XYZ file of N, CA and C in Angstrom:
480
model
N -33.414 -6.854 184.229
C -33.000 -7.674 183.105
C -34.209 -8.109 182.272
N -35.278 -8.542 182.967
C -36.471 -8.963 182.239
C -37.040 -7.807 181.423
N -36.984 -6.580 181.974
C -37.493 -5.410 181.264
C -36.703 -5.171 179.975
N -35.374 -5.328 180.042
C -34.521 -5.119 178.868
C -34.845 -6.137 177.779
N -35.036 -7.389 178.162
C -35.359 -8.441 177.183
C -36.729 -8.164 176.562
N -37.712 -7.776 177.389
C -39.047 -7.476 176.868
C -38.994 -6.280 175.923
N -38.194 -5.269 176.248
C -38.058 -4.094 175.395
C -37.435 -4.461 174.063
N -36.394 -5.286 174.089
C -35.758 -5.729 172.842
C -36.729 -6.519 171.984
N -37.509 -7.400 172.612
C -38.491 -8.197 171.863
C -39.542 -7.297 171.228
N -40.020 -6.311 171.972
C -41.028 -5.385 171.439
C -40.455 -4.588 170.267
N -39.209 -4.143 170.389
C -38.568 -3.403 169.296
C -38.447 -4.273 168.050
N -38.086 -5.527 168.232
C -37.960 -6.435 167.086
C -39.303 -6.620 166.402
N -40.378 -6.770 167.186
C -41.708 -6.924 166.609
C -42.142 -5.658 165.883
N -41.892 -4.505 166.468
C -42.272 -3.249 165.832
C -41.505 -3.001 164.542
N -40.248 -3.412 164.496
C -39.460 -3.186 163.281
C -39.982 -4.010 162.117
N -40.688 -5.093 162.409
C -41.241 -5.932 161.347
C -42.540 -5.358 160.790
N -43.183 -4.447 161.531
C -44.436 -3.849 161.069
C -44.197 -3.078 159.780
N -45.156 -3.132 158.879
C -45.037 -2.394 157.637
C -44.341 -3.168 156.536
N -43.814 -4.327 156.830
C -43.157 -5.153 155.825
C -44.041 -6.364 155.555
N -44.458 -6.522 154.321
C -45.298 -7.663 153.959
C -44.471 -8.941 153.938
N -45.126 -10.063 154.192
C -44.448 -11.356 154.148
C -43.827 -11.553 152.771
N -42.534 -11.835 152.738
C -41.839 -12.071 151.477
C -41.092 -10.863 150.948
N -41.326 -9.674 151.529
C -40.559 -8.501 151.107
C -39.120 -8.656 151.584
N -38.211 -8.087 150.825
C -36.789 -8.174 151.140
C -36.270 -6.783 151.499
N -35.028 -6.712 151.942
C -34.404 -5.448 152.299
C -33.515 -4.990 151.152
N -33.737 -3.770 150.696
C -32.912 -3.224 149.611
C -31.464 -3.132 150.066
N -30.548 -3.237 149.103
C -29.127 -3.131 149.412
C -28.301 -4.016 148.502
N -27.034 -4.189 148.862
C -26.123 -5.028 148.088
C -26.292 -6.483 148.542
N -26.546 -7.370 147.599
C -26.777 -8.781 147.902
C -25.710 -9.638 147.232
N -25.239 -10.647 147.950
C -24.304 -11.631 147.403
C -25.114 -12.882 147.073
N -25.008 -13.346 145.822
C -25.727 -14.524 145.345
C -24.716 -15.632 145.072
N -24.919 -16.786 145.694
C -24.006 -17.908 145.520
C -24.777 -19.114 144.999
N -24.371 -19.605 143.822
C -24.987 -20.774 143.205
C -24.005 -21.935 143.259
N -24.503 -23.085 143.701
C -23.685 -24.294 143.765
C -24.435 -25.430 143.087
N -23.820 -26.042 142.093
C -24.401 -27.202 141.426
C -24.210 -28.405 142.364
N -25.300 -29.056 142.733
C -25.236 -30.178 143.664
C -25.472 -31.530 142.997
N -26.012 -31.496 141.784
C -26.287 -32.748 141.065
C -26.174 -32.473 139.575
N -25.435 -33.318 138.875
C -25.352 -33.227 137.417
C -25.098 -34.638 136.922
N -26.157 -35.343 136.623
C -26.082 -36.742 136.199
C -26.530 -36.858 134.748
N -25.733 -37.586 133.965
C -26.064 -37.836 132.568
C -26.138 -39.355 132.387
N -27.346 -39.932 132.522
C -27.479 -41.379 132.368
C -26.984 -41.837 130.998
N -26.154 -42.860 130.961
C -25.654 -43.415 129.707
C -24.494 -42.659 129.098
N -23.949 -41.686 129.795
C -22.827 -40.918 129.243
C -21.534 -41.719 129.328
N -20.618 -41.515 128.377
C -19.296 -42.129 128.477
C -18.613 -41.677 129.776
N -17.716 -42.483 130.294
C -17.057 -42.205 131.568
C -16.402 -40.825 131.597
N -15.717 -40.444 130.520
C -15.040 -39.143 130.489
C -16.041 -37.995 130.609
N -17.181 -38.112 129.942
C -18.201 -37.065 130.006
C -18.831 -37.019 131.399
N -19.073 -38.189 131.970
C -19.642 -38.248 133.321
C -18.698 -37.602 134.332
N -17.378 -37.855 134.181
C -16.404 -37.243 135.086
C -16.379 -35.723 134.898
N -16.483 -35.268 133.658
C -16.491 -33.829 133.390
C -17.728 -33.191 134.024
N -18.853 -33.846 133.913
C -20.082 -33.338 134.527
C -19.917 -33.255 136.045
N -19.316 -34.260 136.638
C -19.117 -34.272 138.086
C -18.129 -33.199 138.548
N -17.257 -32.740 137.642
C -16.235 -31.755 138.021
C -16.823 -30.387 138.367
N -18.061 -30.119 137.971
C -18.674 -28.827 138.287
C -19.405 -28.840 139.630
N -19.524 -30.016 140.230
C -20.278 -30.130 141.473
C -19.571 -29.462 142.644
N -20.380 -28.896 143.522
C -19.928 -28.340 144.795
C -18.838 -27.287 144.661
N -18.885 -26.519 143.573
C -17.957 -25.409 143.363
C -18.782 -24.127 143.295
N -18.934 -23.458 144.429
C -19.782 -22.266 144.467
C -19.300 -21.162 143.530
N -20.248 -20.489 142.914
C -19.968 -19.332 142.065
C -20.788 -18.174 142.625
N -20.119 -17.053 142.922
C -20.795 -15.931 143.563
C -20.773 -14.678 142.702
N -21.812 -13.897 142.839
C -21.915 -12.580 142.210
C -22.525 -11.643 143.248
N -22.394 -10.354 142.993
C -23.038 -9.357 143.840
C -23.907 -8.477 142.961
N -25.005 -8.008 143.534
C -25.910 -7.117 142.797
C -26.631 -6.206 143.773
N -26.958 -5.025 143.293
C -27.707 -4.058 144.089
C -29.202 -4.326 143.905
N -29.902 -4.529 145.015
C -31.352 -4.700 144.974
C -31.989 -3.350 145.310
N -32.745 -2.807 144.373
C -33.399 -1.518 144.565
C -34.586 -1.673 145.522
N -35.073 -0.583 146.074
C -36.267 -0.669 146.927
C -37.467 -1.299 146.198
N -37.644 -0.998 144.914
C -38.763 -1.586 144.155
C -38.600 -3.098 144.028
N -37.369 -3.556 143.756
C -37.118 -4.998 143.660
C -37.355 -5.669 145.015
N -36.921 -5.020 146.091
C -37.092 -5.576 147.432
C -38.570 -5.697 147.781
N -39.355 -4.688 147.423
C -40.792 -4.709 147.710
C -41.501 -5.802 146.903
N -41.024 -6.072 145.672
C -41.622 -7.127 144.838
C -41.501 -8.488 145.524
N -40.454 -8.687 146.306
C -40.348 -9.850 147.167
C -39.734 -11.095 146.571
N -39.871 -12.186 147.344
C -39.174 -13.425 147.026
C -39.662 -14.091 145.750
N -40.921 -13.923 145.380
C -41.420 -14.562 144.147
C -40.662 -14.036 142.932
N -40.613 -12.714 142.758
C -39.896 -12.138 141.621
C -38.399 -12.391 141.734
N -37.875 -12.309 142.952
C -36.451 -12.550 143.181
C -36.080 -13.975 142.782
N -36.912 -14.940 143.151
C -36.660 -16.349 142.825
C -36.653 -16.575 141.317
N -37.566 -15.964 140.599
C -37.626 -16.111 139.139
C -36.385 -15.543 138.479
N -35.865 -14.460 139.014
C -34.706 -13.794 138.419
C -33.404 -14.567 138.618
N -33.393 -15.563 139.492
C -32.172 -16.307 139.793
C -31.766 -17.276 138.691
N -32.672 -17.660 137.815
C -32.387 -18.641 136.770
C -32.096 -17.928 135.456
N -31.258 -18.536 134.610
C -30.978 -17.975 133.292
C -32.230 -18.071 132.423
N -32.373 -17.130 131.501
C -33.516 -17.152 130.597
C -34.668 -16.337 131.151
N -35.796 -16.392 130.489
C -37.006 -15.695 130.895
C -37.815 -16.665 131.737
N -37.837 -16.446 133.051
C -38.459 -17.414 133.957
C -39.644 -16.812 134.701
N -40.596 -17.680 135.017
C -41.718 -17.286 135.856
C -42.021 -18.435 136.809
N -42.602 -18.074 137.940
C -42.945 -19.075 138.944
C -44.396 -19.514 138.749
N -44.615 -20.813 138.763
C -45.962 -21.374 138.720
C -46.185 -22.137 140.009
N -47.424 -22.213 140.454
C -47.779 -22.906 141.697
C -46.938 -22.402 142.869
N -46.613 -21.117 142.854
C -45.765 -20.547 143.900
C -46.553 -20.381 145.189
N -45.939 -20.833 146.279
C -46.530 -20.685 147.601
C -45.463 -20.112 148.517
N -45.868 -19.174 149.357
C -44.941 -18.620 150.336
C -45.707 -18.277 151.601
N -45.000 -18.332 152.696
C -45.592 -17.945 153.966
C -44.731 -18.423 155.111
N -44.632 -17.596 156.108
C -43.909 -17.990 157.308
C -42.452 -18.335 157.078
N -41.832 -17.724 156.087
C -40.415 -17.969 155.839
C -40.113 -19.168 154.954
N -41.151 -19.811 154.402
C -40.938 -20.959 153.506
C -41.597 -20.679 152.167
N -41.018 -21.233 151.100
C -41.578 -21.048 149.765
C -41.367 -22.308 148.933
N -42.204 -22.457 147.904
C -42.063 -23.582 146.978
C -42.777 -23.221 145.686
N -42.446 -23.947 144.633
C -43.105 -23.719 143.358
C -42.356 -24.398 142.231
N -42.799 -24.135 141.028
C -42.150 -24.646 139.821
C -41.713 -23.453 138.987
N -40.424 -23.425 138.667
C -39.883 -22.360 137.839
C -39.905 -22.846 136.398
N -40.579 -22.096 135.533
C -40.683 -22.444 134.123
C -39.942 -21.369 133.340
N -38.961 -21.797 132.519
C -38.099 -20.853 131.807
C -38.128 -21.098 130.295
N -37.983 -20.002 129.544
C -37.776 -20.091 128.105
C -36.434 -19.425 127.806
N -35.813 -19.784 126.710
C -34.525 -19.199 126.349
C -33.404 -19.625 127.270
N -33.485 -20.843 127.795
C -32.495 -21.342 128.754
C -31.238 -21.781 128.019
N -30.084 -21.432 128.593
C -28.812 -21.892 128.030
C -27.921 -22.390 129.158
N -26.863 -23.063 128.822
C -25.930 -23.559 129.844
C -26.524 -24.723 130.602
N -26.440 -24.663 131.938
C -26.909 -25.766 132.776
C -28.350 -25.609 133.209
N -29.053 -24.633 132.695
C -30.426 -24.408 133.104
C -31.369 -25.461 132.552
N -32.494 -25.610 133.200
C -33.529 -26.539 132.755
C -34.783 -25.727 132.466
N -35.602 -26.185 131.498
C -36.808 -25.434 131.175
C -37.816 -25.399 132.327
N -37.774 -26.392 133.201
C -38.661 -26.405 134.363
C -37.909 -27.015 135.532
N -37.979 -26.329 136.663
C -37.288 -26.813 137.859
C -38.214 -26.702 139.058
N -38.189 -27.719 139.897
C -38.916 -27.693 141.160
C -38.072 -26.889 142.136
N -38.717 -25.998 142.881
C -38.000 -25.137 143.812
C -38.646 -25.187 145.185
N -37.808 -25.257 146.208
C -38.278 -25.031 147.569
C -37.182 -24.271 148.307
N -37.584 -23.535 149.311
C -36.578 -22.750 150.012
C -37.127 -22.034 151.224
N -36.259 -21.187 151.778
C -36.599 -20.394 152.947
C -36.196 -18.945 152.688
N -36.776 -18.037 153.462
C -36.440 -16.636 153.299
C -36.656 -15.852 154.587
N -35.872 -14.788 154.708
C -36.078 -13.735 155.693
C -35.965 -12.434 154.902
N -36.029 -11.309 155.555
C -35.914 -10.045 154.840
C -34.508 -9.830 154.291
N -33.515 -10.581 154.814
C -32.128 -10.366 154.395
C -31.419 -11.617 153.884
N -32.150 -12.725 153.714
C -31.519 -13.942 153.196
C -32.569 -14.819 152.514
N -32.193 -15.356 151.350
C -33.052 -16.273 150.602
C -32.214 -17.495 150.250
N -32.722 -18.694 150.561
C -32.041 -19.944 150.208
C -33.005 -20.808 149.414
N -32.544 -21.306 148.260
C -33.394 -22.126 147.395
C -32.685 -23.410 146.993
N -33.449 -24.475 146.869
C -32.995 -25.732 146.275
C -33.806 -25.920 145.004
N -33.113 -26.175 143.889
C -33.783 -26.370 142.612
C -33.362 -27.708 142.021
N -34.287 -28.376 141.353
C -33.961 -29.632 140.669
C -34.812 -29.739 139.417
N -34.221 -30.352 138.389
C -34.947 -30.500 137.135
C -34.213 -31.389 136.168
N -34.807 -31.546 135.000
C -34.244 -32.390 133.955
C -34.040 -31.562 132.691
N -32.858 -31.674 132.121
C -32.535 -31.006 130.863
C -32.684 -32.030 129.745
N -33.438 -31.703 128.729
C -33.572 -32.565 127.558
C -32.891 -31.878 126.380
N -31.953 -32.577 125.764
C -31.215 -32.006 124.634
C -30.649 -33.152 123.817
N -30.837 -33.095 122.503
C -30.358 -34.180 121.639
C -28.833 -34.293 121.658
N -28.118 -33.246 122.084
C -26.648 -33.289 122.147
C -26.145 -34.056 123.362
N -27.022 -34.343 124.317
C -26.644 -35.075 125.525
C -26.842 -36.566 125.268
N -25.839 -37.406 125.610
C -26.037 -38.857 125.469
C -27.278 -39.298 126.237
N -28.120 -40.049 125.601
C -29.359 -40.473 126.226
C -30.441 -39.402 126.180
N -30.077 -38.204 125.733
C -31.054 -37.146 125.531
C -31.436 -36.325 126.752
N -30.886 -36.682 127.939
C -31.288 -35.906 129.113
C -30.212 -35.916 130.192
N -30.314 -34.946 131.084
C -29.441 -34.851 132.253
C -30.299 -34.392 133.424
N -29.985 -34.876 134.598
C -30.681 -34.468 135.816
C -29.772 -33.509 136.580
N -30.323 -32.350 136.938
C -29.493 -31.369 137.631
C -30.158 -30.927 138.934
N -29.327 -30.471 139.830
C -29.788 -29.901 141.090
C -28.834 -28.794 141.481
N -29.354 -27.769 142.114
C -28.495 -26.671 142.550
C -29.088 -25.997 143.769
N -28.223 -25.315 144.498
C -28.658 -24.468 145.596
C -28.265 -23.042 145.259
N -29.106 -22.112 145.652
C -28.804 -20.700 145.494
C -29.066 -20.032 146.838
N -28.050 -19.358 147.344
C -28.186 -18.606 148.584
C -27.884 -17.148 148.279
N -28.787 -16.283 148.666
C -28.620 -14.849 148.463
C -28.749 -14.174 149.818
N -27.782 -13.299 150.096
C -27.754 -12.662 151.402
C -27.368 -11.198 151.274
N -28.098 -10.349 151.982
C -27.781 -8.911 151.984
C -26.468 -8.728 152.736
N -25.527 -8.009 152.101
C -24.212 -7.833 152.717
C -23.896 -6.369 153.000
N -24.858 -5.489 152.782
C -24.639 -4.069 153.076
C -25.414 -3.177 152.129
N -25.059 -1.918 152.154
C -25.680 -0.952 151.263
C -25.119 -1.104 149.858
N -25.887 -0.642 148.873
C -25.418 -0.687 147.479
C -24.191 0.188 147.315
N -23.291 -0.270 146.466
C -22.079 0.490 146.165
C -22.419 1.512 145.092
N -21.917 2.697 145.238
C -22.218 3.763 144.261
C -21.435 3.602 142.996
């Protein structure tokens, strides 16, 4: 029994060889975004209730991750999760944990121009928490505070 466990452990270690920290596995990925915070200080009650109505309602999509995208890893993958043209600043990753600031231009909808991000990753799953402030003259008080979680998980091979 001990030999079987040692063999399985060795196989698991060997399978990780050749994969750089932060690389992902190519294939079909399911991405689920959930708004966890949407506060509009000074908003009328009806608007505040409408903002709260989007909370905790997951929205999912699926996408094929190519081998090149998988090799680019969690940094590029994390930037691609937000609407608009986004890049990661002060990005740190290692040992399955990541953090940084996502800075976006051309943001629309519930996106923020800058969001603090922290999360975890494996070769087949990425989980992120994002938070930021939206400034817009159309919002009562001029700003809204938002938070969201994004979980992406490999669910199989790409569909043809």
